PDB file of C-alpha atoms in Angstrom:
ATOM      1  CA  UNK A  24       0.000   0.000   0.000  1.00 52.00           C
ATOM      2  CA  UNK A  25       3.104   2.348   0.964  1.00 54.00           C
ATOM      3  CA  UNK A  26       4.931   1.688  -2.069  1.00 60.00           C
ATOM      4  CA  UNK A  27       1.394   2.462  -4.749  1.00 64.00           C
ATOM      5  CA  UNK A  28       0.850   5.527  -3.050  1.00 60.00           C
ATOM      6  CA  UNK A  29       4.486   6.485  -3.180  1.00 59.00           C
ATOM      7  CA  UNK A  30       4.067   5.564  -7.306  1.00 71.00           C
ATOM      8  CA  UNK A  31       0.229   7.628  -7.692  1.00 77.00           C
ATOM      9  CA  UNK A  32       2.788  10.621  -5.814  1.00 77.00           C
ATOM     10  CA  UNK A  33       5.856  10.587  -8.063  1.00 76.00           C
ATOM     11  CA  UNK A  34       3.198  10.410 -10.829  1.00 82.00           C
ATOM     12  CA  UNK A  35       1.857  13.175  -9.995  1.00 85.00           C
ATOM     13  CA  UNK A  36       5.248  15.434  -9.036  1.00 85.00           C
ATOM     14  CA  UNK A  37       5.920  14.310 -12.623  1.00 87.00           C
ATOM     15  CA  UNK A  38       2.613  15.686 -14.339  1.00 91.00           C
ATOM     16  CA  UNK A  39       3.406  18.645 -12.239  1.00 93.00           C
ATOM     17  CA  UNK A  40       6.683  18.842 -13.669  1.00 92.00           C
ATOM     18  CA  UNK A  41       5.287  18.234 -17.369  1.00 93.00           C
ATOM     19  CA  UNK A  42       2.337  21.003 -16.863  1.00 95.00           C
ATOM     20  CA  UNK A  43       5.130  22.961 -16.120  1.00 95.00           C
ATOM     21  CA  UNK A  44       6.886  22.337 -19.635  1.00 95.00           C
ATOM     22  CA  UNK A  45       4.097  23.256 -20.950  1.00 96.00           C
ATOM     23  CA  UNK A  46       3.632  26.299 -19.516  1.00 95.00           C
ATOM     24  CA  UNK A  47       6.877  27.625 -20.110  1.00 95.00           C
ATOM     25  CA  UNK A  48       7.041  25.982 -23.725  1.00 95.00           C
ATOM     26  CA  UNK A  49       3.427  28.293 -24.290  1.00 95.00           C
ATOM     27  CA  UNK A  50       5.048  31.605 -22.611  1.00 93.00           C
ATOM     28  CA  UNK A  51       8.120  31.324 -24.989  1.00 91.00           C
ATOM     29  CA  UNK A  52       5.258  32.166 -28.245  1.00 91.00           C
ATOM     30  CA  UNK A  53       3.110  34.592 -26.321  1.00 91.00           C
ATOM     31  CA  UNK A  54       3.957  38.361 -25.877  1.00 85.00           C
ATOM     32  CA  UNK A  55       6.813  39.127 -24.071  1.00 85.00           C
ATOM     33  CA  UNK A  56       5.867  42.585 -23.862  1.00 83.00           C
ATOM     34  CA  UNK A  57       2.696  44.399 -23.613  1.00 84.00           C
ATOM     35  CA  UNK A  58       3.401  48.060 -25.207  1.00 80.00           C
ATOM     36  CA  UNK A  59       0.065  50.254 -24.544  1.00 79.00           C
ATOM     37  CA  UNK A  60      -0.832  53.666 -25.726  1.00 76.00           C
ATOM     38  CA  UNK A  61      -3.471  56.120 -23.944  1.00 75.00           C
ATOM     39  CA  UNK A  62      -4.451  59.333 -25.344  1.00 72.00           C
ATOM     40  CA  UNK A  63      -5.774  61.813 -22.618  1.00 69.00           C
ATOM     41  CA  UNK A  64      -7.617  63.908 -25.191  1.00 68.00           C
ATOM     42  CA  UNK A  65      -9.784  60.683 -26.960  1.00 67.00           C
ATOM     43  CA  UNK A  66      -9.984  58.714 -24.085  1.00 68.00           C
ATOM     44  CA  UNK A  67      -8.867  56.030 -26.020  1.00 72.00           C
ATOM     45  CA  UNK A  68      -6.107  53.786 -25.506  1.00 74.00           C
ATOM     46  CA  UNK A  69      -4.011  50.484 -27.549  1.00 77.00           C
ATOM     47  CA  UNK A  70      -2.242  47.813 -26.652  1.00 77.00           C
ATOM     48  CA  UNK A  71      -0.017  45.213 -28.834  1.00 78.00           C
ATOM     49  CA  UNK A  72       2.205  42.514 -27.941  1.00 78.00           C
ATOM     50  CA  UNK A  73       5.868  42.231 -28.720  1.00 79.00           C
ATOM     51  CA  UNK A  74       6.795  38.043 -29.078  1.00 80.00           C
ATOM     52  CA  UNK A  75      10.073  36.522 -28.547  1.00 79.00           C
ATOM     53  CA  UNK A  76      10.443  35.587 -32.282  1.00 80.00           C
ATOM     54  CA  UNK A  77       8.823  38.643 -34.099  1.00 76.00           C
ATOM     55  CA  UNK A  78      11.662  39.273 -36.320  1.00 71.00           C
ATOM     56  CA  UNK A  79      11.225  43.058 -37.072  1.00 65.00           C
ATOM     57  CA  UNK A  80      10.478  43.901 -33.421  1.00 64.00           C
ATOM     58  CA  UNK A  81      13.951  42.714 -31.955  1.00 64.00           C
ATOM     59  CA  UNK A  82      16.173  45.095 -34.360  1.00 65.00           C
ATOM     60  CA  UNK A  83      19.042  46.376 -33.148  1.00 61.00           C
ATOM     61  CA  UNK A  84      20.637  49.367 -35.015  1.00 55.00           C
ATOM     62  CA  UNK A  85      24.057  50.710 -35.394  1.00 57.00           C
ATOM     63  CA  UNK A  86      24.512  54.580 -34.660  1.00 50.00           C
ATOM     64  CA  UNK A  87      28.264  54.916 -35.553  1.00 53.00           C
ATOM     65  CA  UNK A  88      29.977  53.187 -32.630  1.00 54.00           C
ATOM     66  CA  UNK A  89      26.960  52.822 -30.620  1.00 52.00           C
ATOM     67  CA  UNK A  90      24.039  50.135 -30.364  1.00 54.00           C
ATOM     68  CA  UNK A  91      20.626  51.152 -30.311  1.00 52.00           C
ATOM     69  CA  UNK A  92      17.672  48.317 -29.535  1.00 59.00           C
ATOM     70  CA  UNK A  93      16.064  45.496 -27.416  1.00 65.00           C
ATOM     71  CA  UNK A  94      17.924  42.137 -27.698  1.00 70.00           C
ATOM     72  CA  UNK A  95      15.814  38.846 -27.492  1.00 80.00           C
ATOM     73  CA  UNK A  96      18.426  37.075 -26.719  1.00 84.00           C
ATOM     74  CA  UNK A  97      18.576  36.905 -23.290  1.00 87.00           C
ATOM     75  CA  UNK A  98      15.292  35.710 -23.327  1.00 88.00           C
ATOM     76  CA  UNK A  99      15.485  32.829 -25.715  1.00 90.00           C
ATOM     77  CA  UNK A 100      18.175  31.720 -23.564  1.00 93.00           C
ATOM     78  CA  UNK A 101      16.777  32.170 -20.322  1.00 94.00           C
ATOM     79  CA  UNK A 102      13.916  30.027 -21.970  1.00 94.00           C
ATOM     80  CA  UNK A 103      15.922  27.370 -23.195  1.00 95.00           C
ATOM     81  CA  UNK A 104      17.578  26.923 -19.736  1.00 96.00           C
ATOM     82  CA  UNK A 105      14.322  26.603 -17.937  1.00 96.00           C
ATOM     83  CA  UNK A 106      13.323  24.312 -21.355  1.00 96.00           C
ATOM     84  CA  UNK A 107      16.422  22.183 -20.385  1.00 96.00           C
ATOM     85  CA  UNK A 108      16.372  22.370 -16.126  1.00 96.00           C
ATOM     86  CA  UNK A 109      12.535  21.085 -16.517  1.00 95.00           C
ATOM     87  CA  UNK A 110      13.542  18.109 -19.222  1.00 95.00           C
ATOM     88  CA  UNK A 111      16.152  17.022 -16.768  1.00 94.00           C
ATOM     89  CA  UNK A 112      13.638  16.633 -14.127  1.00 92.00           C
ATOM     90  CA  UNK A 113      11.197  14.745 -16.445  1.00 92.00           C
ATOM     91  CA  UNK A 114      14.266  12.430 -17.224  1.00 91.00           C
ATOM     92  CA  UNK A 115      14.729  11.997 -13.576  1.00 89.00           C
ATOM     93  CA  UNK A 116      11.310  11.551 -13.029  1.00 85.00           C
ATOM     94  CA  UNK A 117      10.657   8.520 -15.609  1.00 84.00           C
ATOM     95  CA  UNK A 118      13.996   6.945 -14.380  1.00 85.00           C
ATOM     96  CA  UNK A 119      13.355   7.003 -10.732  1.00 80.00           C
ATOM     97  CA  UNK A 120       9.404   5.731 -11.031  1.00 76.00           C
ATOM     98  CA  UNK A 121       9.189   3.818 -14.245  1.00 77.00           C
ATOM     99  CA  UNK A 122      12.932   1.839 -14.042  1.00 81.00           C
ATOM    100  CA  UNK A 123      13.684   2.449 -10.325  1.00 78.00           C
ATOM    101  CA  UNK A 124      16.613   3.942 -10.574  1.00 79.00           C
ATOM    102  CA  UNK A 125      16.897   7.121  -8.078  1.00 79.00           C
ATOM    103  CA  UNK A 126      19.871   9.568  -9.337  1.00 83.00           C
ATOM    104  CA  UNK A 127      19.209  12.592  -6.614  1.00 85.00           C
ATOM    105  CA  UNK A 128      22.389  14.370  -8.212  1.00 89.00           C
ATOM    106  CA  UNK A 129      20.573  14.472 -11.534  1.00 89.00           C
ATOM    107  CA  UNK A 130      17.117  15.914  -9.465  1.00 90.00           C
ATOM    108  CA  UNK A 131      19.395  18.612  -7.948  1.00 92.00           C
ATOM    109  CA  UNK A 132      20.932  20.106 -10.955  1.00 93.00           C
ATOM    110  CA  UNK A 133      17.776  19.999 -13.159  1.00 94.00           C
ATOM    111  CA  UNK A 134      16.445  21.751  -9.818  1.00 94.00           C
ATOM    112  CA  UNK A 135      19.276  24.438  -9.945  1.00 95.00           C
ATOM    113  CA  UNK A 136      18.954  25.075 -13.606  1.00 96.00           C
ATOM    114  CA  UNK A 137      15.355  25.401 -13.408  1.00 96.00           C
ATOM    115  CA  UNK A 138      15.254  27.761 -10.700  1.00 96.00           C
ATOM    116  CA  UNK A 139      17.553  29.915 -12.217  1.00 96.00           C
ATOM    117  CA  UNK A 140      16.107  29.399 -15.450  1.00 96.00           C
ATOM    118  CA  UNK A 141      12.391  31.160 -14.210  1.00 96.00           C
ATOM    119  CA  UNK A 142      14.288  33.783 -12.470  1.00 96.00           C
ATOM    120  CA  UNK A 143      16.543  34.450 -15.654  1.00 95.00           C
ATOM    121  CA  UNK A 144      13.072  34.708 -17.550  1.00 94.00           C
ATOM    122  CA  UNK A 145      11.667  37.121 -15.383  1.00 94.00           C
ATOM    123  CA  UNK A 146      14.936  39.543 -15.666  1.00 93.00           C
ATOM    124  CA  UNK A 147      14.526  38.856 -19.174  1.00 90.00           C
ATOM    125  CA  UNK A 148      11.412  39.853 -19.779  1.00 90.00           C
ATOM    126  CA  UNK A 149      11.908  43.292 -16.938  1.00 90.00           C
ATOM    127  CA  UNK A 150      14.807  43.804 -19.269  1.00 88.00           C
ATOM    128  CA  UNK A 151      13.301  43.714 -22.789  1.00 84.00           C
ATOM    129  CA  UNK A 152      10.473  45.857 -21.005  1.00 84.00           C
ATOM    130  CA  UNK A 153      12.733  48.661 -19.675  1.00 83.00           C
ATOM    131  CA  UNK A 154      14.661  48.721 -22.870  1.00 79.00           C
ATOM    132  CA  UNK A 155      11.342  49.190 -24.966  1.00 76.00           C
ATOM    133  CA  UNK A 156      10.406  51.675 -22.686  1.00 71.00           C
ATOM    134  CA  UNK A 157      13.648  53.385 -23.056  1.00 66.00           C
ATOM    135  CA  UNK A 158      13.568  53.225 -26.939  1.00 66.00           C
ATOM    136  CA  UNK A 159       9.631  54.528 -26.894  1.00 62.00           C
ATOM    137  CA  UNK A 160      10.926  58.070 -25.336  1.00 55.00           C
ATOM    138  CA  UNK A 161       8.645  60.174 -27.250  1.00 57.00           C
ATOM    139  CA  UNK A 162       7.154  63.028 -24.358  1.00 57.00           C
ATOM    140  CA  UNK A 163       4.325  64.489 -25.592  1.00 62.00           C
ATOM    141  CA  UNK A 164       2.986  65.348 -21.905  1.00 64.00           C
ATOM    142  CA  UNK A 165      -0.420  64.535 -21.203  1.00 67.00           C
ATOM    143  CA  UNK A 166      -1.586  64.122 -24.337  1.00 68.00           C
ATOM    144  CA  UNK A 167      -0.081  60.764 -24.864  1.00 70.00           C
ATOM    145  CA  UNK A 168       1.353  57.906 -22.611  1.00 75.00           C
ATOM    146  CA  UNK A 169       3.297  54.824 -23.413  1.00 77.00           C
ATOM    147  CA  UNK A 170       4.070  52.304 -21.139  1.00 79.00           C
ATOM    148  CA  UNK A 171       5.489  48.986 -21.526  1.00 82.00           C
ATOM    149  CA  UNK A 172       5.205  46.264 -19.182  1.00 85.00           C
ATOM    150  CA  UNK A 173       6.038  42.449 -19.235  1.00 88.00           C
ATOM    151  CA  UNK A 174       3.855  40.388 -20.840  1.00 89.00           C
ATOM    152  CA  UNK A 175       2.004  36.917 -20.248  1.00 93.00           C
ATOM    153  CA  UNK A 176       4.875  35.049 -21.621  1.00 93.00           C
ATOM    154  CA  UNK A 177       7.216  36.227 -19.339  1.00 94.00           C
ATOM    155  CA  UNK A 178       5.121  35.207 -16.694  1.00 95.00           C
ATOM    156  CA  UNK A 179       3.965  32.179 -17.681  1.00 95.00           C
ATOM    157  CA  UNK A 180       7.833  31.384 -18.159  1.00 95.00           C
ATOM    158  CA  UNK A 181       8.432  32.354 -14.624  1.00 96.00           C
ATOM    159  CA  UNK A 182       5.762  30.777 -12.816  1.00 96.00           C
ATOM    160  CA  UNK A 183       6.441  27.551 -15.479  1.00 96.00           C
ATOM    161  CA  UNK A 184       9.681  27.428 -13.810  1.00 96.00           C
ATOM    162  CA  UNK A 185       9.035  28.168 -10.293  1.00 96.00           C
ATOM    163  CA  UNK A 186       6.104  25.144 -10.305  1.00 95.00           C
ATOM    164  CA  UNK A 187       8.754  22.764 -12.046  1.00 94.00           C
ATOM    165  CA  UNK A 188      11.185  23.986  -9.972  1.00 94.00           C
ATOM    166  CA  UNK A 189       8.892  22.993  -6.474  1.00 93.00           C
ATOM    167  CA  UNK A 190       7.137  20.074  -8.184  1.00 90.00           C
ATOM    168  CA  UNK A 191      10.680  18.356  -8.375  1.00 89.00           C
ATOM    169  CA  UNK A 192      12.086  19.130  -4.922  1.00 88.00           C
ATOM    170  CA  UNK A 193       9.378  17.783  -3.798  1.00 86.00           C
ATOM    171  CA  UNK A 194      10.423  14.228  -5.128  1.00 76.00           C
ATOM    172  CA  UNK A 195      13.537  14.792  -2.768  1.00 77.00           C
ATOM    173  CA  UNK A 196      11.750  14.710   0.433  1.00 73.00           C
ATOM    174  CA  UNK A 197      11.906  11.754   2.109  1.00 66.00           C
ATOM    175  CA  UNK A 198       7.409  12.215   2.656  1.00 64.00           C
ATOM    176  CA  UNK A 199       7.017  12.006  -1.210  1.00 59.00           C
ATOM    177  CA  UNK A 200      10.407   9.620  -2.144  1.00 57.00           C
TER     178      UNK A 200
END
């Protein structure tokens, strides 16, 4: 009886872990920033997403010696690290509850990378954010604001990561081993 509800639990630390995939796999082709434009004299106001792999959104221009533009860069990477931190744990997962096998050097790493992965994403996405916002600096008073914020991807990647991150500690205490 011990032992199946030791299996249903790793089962489930291991959906946890692949929800969590998912999650960060969706915020990598969602916006990654939410640019939004009120006018004080219509009342009205815009808003458009900027995504990781919008080619003509991600320029960066030369000016002479000097760089001018948002880099994705940083946050494909900081994607791909989660990406890789939550694969190891799935690995680890299948290994320890399918074949048996319990490798709890393999569950920290993956833990590590993932964890640093989701925070790398949210810096990331502040980043790419700041640096629209920085790019945007057109002052027009209060007849027109722009702001720029991080958007759903960059959360989703973050909280992606975070859940992976806890689902597969869990698997470490000796209450869900």
């Amino acid at each position: 009886m011990a032992k199946k509800k030791a299996n249903v639990l790793g089962f489930v630390l291991v959906a946890i872990v692949l929800v969590a995939l998912i999650l960060v796999v969706v915020g990598m082709f969602v916006g990654q920033v939410v640019g939004t434009v009120s006018s004080n004299l219509a009342g009205a106001s815009k808003s458009e997403t900027v995504k990781l792999f919008d080619e003509n959104a991600w320029k960066v221009t030369e000016f002479g010696d000097e760089k001018i533009g948002v880099s994705n860069v940083f946050g494909i990477i900081s994607f791909i690290v989660t990406i890789v931190g939550l694969v190891l744990l799935l690995i680890d997962g299948i290994i320890h509850y399918i074949l048996g096998k319990n490798f709890k050097i393999i569950r920290f790493v993956a833990i590590a990378v993932t964890f640093v992965g989701a925070i790398l994403v949210l810096v990331a996405g502040l980043t790419m954010a700041s640096g629209c916002e920085d790019l945007a600096g057109v002052d027009l008073g209060n007849a027109v604001k722009t702001t720029f914020t991080a958007g759903p991807g960059v959360w989703l990647g973050f909280v992606g990561g975070l859940v992976g991150a806890v689902g597969g500690g869990l698997g470490l205490l000796k209450k869900f081993a």
